[in-house]
Short mmCIF file of C-alpha atoms in Angstrom, two decimals:
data_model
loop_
_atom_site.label_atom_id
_atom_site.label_comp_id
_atom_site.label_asym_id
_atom_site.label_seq_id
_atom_site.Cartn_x
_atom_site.Cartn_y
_atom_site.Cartn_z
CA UNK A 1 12.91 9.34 31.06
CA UNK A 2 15.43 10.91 28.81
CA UNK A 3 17.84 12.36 31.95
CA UNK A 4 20.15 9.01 31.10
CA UNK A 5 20.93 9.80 27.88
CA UNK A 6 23.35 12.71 26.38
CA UNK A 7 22.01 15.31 23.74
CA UNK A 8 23.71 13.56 20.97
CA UNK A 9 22.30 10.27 21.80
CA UNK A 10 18.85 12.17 22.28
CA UNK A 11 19.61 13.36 18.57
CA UNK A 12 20.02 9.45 17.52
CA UNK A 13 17.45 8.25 19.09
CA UNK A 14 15.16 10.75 17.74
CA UNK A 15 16.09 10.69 14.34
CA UNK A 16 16.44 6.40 13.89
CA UNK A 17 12.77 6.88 14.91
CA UNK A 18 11.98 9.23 12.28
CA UNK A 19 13.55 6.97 9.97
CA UNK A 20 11.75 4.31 10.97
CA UNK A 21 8.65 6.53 10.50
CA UNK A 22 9.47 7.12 6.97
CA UNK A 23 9.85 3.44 6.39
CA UNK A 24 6.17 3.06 7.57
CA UNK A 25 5.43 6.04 5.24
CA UNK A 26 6.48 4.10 2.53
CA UNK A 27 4.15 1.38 3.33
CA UNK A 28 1.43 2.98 3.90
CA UNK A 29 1.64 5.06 0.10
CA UNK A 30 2.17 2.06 -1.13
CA UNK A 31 -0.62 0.46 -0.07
CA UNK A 32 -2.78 3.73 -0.24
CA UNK A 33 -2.42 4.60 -3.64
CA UNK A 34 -3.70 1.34 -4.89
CA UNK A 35 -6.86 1.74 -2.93
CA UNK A 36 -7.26 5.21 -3.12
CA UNK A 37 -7.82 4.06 -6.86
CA UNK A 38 -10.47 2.17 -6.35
CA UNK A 39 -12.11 3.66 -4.14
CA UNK A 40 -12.08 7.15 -5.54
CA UNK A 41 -12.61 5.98 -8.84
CA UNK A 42 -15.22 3.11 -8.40
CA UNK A 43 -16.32 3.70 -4.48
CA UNK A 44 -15.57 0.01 -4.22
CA UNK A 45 -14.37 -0.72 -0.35
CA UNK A 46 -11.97 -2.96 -0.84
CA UNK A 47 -11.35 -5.10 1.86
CA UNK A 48 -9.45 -7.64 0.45
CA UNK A 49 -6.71 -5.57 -0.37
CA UNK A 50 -4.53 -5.99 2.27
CA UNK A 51 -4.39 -10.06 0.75
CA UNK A 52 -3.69 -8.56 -2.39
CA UNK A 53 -0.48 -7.00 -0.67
CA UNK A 54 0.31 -10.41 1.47
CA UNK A 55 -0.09 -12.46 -2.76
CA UNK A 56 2.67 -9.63 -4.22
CA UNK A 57 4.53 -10.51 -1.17
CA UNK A 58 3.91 -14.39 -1.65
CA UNK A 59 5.01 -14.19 -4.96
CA UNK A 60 8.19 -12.19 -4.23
CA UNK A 61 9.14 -15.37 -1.48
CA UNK A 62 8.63 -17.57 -3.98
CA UNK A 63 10.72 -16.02 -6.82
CA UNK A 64 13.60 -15.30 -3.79
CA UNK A 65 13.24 -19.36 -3.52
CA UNK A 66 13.16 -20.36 -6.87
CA UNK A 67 16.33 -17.87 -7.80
CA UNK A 68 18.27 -19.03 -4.99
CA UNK A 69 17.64 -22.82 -6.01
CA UNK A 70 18.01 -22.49 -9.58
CA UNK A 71 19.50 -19.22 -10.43
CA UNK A 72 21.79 -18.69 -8.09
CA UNK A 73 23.86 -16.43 -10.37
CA UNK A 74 21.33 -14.05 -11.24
CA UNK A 75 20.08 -13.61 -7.33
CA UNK A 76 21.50 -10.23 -6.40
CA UNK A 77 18.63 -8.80 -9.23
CA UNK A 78 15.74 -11.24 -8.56
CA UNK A 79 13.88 -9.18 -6.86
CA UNK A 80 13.55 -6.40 -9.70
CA UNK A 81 11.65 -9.53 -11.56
CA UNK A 82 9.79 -10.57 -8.81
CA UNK A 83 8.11 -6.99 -7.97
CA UNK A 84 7.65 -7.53 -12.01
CA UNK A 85 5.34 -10.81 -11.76
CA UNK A 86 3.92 -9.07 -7.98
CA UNK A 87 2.24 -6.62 -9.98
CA UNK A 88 1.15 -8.59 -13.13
CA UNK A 89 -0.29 -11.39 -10.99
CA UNK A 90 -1.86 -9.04 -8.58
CA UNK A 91 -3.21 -6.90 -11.35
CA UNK A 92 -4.95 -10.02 -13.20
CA UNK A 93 -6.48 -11.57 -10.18
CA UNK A 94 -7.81 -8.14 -9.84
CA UNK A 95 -8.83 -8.09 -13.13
CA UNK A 96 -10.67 -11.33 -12.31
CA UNK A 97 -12.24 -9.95 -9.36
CA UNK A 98 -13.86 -7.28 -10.40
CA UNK A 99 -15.43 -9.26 -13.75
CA UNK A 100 -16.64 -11.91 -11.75
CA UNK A 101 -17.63 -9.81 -8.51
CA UNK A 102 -17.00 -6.58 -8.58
CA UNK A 103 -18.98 -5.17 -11.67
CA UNK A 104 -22.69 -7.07 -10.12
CA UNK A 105 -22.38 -4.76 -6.91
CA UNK A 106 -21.82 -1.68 -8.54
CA UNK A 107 -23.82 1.48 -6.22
CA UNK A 108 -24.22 -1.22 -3.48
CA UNK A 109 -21.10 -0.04 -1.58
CA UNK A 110 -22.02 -2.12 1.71
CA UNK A 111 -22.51 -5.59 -0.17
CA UNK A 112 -19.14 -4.93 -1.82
CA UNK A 113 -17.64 -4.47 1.74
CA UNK A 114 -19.12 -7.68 2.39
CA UNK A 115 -18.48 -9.47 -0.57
CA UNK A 116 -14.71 -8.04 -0.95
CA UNK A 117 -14.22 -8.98 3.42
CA UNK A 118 -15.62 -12.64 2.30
CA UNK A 119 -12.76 -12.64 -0.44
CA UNK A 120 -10.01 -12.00 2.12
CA UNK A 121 -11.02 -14.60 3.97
CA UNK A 122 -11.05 -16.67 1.25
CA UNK A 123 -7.78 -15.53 0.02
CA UNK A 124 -5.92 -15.92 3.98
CA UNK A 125 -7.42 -19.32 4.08
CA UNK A 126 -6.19 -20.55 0.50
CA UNK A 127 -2.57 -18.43 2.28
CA UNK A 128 -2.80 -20.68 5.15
CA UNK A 129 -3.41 -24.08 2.90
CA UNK A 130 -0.98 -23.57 0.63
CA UNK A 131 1.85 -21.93 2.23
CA UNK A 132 1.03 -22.88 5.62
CA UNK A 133 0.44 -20.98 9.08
CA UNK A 134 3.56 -20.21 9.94
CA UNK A 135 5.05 -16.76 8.98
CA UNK A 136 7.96 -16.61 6.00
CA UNK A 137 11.02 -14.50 5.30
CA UNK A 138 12.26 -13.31 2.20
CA UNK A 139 16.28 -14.01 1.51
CA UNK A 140 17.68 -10.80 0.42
CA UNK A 141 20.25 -9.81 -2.06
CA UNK A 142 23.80 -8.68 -0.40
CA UNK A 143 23.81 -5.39 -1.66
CA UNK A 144 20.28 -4.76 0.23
CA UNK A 145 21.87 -6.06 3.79
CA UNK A 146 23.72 -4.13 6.28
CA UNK A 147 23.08 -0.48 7.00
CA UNK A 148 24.71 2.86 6.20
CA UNK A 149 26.20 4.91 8.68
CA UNK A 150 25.62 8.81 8.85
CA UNK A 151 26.78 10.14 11.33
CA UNK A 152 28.82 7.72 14.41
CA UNK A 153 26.17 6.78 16.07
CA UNK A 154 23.07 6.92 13.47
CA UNK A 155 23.08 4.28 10.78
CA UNK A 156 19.95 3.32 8.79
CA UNK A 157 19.49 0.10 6.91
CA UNK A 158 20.09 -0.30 3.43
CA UNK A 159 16.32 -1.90 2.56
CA UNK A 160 14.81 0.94 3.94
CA UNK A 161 16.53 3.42 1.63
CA UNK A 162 15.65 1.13 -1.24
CA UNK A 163 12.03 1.21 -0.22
CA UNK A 164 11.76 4.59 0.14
CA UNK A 165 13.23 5.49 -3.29
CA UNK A 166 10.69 2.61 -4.65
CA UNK A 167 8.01 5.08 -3.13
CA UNK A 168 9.24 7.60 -5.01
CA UNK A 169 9.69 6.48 -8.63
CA UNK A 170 6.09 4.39 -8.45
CA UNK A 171 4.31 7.34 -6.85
CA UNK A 172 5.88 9.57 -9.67
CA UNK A 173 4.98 6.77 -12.21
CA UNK A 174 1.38 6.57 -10.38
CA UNK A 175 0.98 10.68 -11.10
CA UNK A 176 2.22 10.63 -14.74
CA UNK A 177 -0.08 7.31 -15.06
CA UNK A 178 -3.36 9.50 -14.30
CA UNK A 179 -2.10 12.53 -15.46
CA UNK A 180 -0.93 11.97 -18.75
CA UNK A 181 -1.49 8.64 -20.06
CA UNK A 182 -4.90 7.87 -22.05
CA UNK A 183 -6.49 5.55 -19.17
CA UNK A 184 -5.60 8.31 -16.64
CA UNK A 185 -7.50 10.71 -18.58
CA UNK A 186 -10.56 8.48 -18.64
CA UNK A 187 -10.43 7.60 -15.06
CA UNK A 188 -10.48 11.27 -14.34
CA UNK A 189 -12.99 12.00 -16.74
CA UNK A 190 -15.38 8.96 -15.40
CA UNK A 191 -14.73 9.85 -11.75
CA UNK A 192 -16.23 13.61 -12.45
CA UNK A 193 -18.89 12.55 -14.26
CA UNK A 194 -19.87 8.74 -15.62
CA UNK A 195 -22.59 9.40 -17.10
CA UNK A 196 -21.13 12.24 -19.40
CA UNK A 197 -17.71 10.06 -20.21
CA UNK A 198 -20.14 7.03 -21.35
CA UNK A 199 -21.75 9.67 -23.50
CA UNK A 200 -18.61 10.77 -25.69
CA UNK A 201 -17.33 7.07 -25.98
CA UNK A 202 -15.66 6.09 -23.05
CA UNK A 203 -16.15 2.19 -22.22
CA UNK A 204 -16.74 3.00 -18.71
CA UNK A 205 -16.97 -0.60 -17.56
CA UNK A 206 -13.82 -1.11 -19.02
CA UNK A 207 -12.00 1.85 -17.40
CA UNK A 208 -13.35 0.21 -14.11
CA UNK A 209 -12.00 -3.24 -14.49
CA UNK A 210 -8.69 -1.71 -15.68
CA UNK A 211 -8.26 1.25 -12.95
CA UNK A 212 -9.15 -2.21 -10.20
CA UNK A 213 -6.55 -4.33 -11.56
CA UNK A 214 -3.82 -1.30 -11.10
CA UNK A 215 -4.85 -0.76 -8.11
CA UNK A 216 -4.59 -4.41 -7.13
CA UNK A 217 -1.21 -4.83 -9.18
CA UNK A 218 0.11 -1.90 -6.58
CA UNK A 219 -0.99 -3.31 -3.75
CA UNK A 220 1.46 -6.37 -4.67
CA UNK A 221 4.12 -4.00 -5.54
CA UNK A 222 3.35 -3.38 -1.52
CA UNK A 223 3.60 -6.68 -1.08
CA UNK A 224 7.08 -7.06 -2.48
CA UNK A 225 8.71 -3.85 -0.53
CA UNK A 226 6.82 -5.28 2.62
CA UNK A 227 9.22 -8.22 2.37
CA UNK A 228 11.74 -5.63 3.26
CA UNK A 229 10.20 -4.84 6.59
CA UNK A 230 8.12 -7.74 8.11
CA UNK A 231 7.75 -11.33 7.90
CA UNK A 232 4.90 -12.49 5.54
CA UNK A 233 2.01 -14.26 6.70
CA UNK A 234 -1.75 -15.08 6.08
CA UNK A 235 -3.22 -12.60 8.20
CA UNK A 236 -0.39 -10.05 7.74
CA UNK A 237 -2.47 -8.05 5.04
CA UNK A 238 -5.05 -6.94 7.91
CA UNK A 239 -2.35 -5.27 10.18
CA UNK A 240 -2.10 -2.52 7.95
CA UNK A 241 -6.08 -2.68 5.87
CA UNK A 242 -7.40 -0.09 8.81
CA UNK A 243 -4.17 2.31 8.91
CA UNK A 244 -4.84 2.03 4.96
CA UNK A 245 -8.17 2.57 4.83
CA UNK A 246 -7.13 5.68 7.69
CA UNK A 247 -4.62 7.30 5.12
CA UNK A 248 -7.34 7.14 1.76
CA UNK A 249 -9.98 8.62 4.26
CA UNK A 250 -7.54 11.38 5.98
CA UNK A 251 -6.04 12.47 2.96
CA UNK A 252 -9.44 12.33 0.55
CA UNK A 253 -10.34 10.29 -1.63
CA UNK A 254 -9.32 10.11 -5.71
CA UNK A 255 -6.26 12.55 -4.27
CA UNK A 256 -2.58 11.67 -4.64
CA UNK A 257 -1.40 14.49 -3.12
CA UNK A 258 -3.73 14.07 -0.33
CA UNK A 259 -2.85 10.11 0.44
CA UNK A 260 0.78 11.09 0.38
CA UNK A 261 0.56 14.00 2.41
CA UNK A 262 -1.95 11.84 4.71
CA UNK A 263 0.54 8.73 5.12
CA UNK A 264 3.39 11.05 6.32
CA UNK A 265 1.47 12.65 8.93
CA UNK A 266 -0.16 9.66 10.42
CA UNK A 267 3.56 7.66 9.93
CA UNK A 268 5.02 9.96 11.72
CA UNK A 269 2.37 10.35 14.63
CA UNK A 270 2.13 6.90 15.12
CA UNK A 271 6.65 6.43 14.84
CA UNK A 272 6.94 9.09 17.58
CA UNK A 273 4.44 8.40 19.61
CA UNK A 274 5.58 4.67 20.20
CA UNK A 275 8.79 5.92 21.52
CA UNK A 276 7.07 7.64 24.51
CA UNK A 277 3.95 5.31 24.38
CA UNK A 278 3.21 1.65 23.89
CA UNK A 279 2.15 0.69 20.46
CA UNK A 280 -1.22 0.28 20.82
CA UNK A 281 -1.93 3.26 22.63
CA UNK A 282 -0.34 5.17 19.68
CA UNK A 283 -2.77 3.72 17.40
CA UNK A 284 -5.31 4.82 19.36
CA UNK A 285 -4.22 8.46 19.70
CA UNK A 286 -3.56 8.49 16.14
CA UNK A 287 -6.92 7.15 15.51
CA UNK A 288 -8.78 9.98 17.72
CA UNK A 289 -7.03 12.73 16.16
CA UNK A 290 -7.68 11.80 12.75
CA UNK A 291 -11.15 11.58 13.27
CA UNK A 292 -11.24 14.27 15.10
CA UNK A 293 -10.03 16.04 12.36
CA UNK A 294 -12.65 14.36 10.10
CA UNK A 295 -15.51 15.45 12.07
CA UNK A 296 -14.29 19.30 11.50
CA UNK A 297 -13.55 18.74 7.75
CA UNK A 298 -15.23 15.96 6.36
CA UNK A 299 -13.86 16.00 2.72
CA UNK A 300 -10.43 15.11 4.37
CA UNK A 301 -7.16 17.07 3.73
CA UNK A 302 -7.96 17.34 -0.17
CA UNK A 303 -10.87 16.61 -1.58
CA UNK A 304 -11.60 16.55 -5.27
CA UNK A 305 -13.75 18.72 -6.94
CA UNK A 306 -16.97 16.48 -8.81
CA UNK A 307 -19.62 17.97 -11.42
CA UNK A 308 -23.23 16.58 -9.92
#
């Protein structure tokens, strides 16, 4: 297989496709640290959330379309304001969610599966009607085109990079979120023991509605950086729900540290294993070894530690 090619172009080869694995590393955080939110925090199964994703990524086609009509000056830095109005739509319809749905189904985590997999139907459907069945691109900015070259023969694209350092700065503003700020505290403090954070004050219904809207308003952030990397479409959002759902689980639940440390292992699997395999068999390796991991430790590569 590899006796055609010389050791440098080996070297190429080998590390485009680890690029290309961090790219899918970005996507998957991106789209893990929403849920892992709401799942850790509420044990809410989400399964609308990879429409929630496809909306922010909606939105960010729309703003590319409306800037290029109208605004054509100001295009090289609409999509700064479109990841803006991703997250604030995403966040509100989330918002709206979980008051209207959400909050009834509460310790029922099977009817919210059901309920939440009824609203992504709803939501590709309402996609398909209003935007049509066809798949969309996003126009992007000149200064995100081309690639940059490393080395001769290795060059990586320009919207990668960009995603990847979006990764970065919103998983570091994720961590300082729950960390330091007021709401993080009372996630934290609801997620190790409810009953005891209602006690000393803490509107725990509130801290749910809030801690589901940012994880919602992330998950369109996803959307927007997934514009980078794939064509938008109705069903897009449940390409990438499982390998989500996968990185949460792997990496434990209500753990950042874990869901990042889980979405560059399985990223990378699945990247290299493609080269050699097809993709679909990749997925399924990647799928047996993770649970096969699972069934040895449970908890999954960090677990968090809760009073009972």
């Amino acid at each position: 297989m590899f006796a055609d090619y010389t050791s440098s172009e080996l070297t190429a080869i080998f590390a485009m496709q680890g690029f290309a694995g961090l790219i899918l590393f970005s996507v998957f955080v991106l789209m893990a640290l929403g849920l892992a939110i709401i799942f850790g925090q509420m044990g809410v199964i989400n399964m609308a959330h990879g429409e929630f994703m496809i909306l922010g990524a909606y939105i960010t086609y729309l703003t590319s379309q409306l800037f290029s009509a109208y605004l054509p000056s100001l295009f090289d830095g609409y999509f700064f304001i479109a990841m803006l109005l991703a997250f604030v739509v995403t966040g509100a319809l989330g918002a709206l969610v979980e008051w209207a749905m959400i909050r009834h189904l509460y310790k029922r985590p099977l009817d919210t599966l059901l309920a939440t997999w009824g609203l992504s139907l709803i939501l590709q459907q309402l996609y398909r009607t209003v935007f049509g069945a066809r798949e969309v691109g996003v126009s992007l900015p000149d200064w995100l085109m081309g690639s940059y070259a490393i080395t001769d023969i290795i060059e990586v694209p320009i919207n990668g990079i960009f995603v990847m350092v979006l990764t970065i700065f919103i998983t570091i503003g994720v961590y300082l979120l729950m960390q330091k700020s007021r709401l993080g505290k009372q996630t934290r403090a609801v997620v190790q023991n409810r009953a005891m954070a209602g006690a000393v004050g803490i509107n725990t219904e509130k801290v749910d509605r809030y801690t589901f809207a940012l994880g919602c308003g992330i998950a369109g952030v996803a959307g927007s950086a997934f514009t980078m990397v794939g064509s938008t479409g109705p069903t897009a959002g449940q390409l990438y729900i499982v390998d989500t759902f996968l990185v949460v689980v792997f990496g434990g639940a209500s753990s950042l540290l874990g869901t990042v440390a889980s979405a560059f292992t399985i990223s990378q699997a699945q990247s290299t294993m493609e080269f050699f395999l097809s993709g679909s068999m990749a997925k399924v390796l990647t799928l047996l070894t993770v649970v096969g991991i699972l069934m040895l430790r449970p908890q999954g590569l960090f677990s968090l530690k809760v009073r009972r």
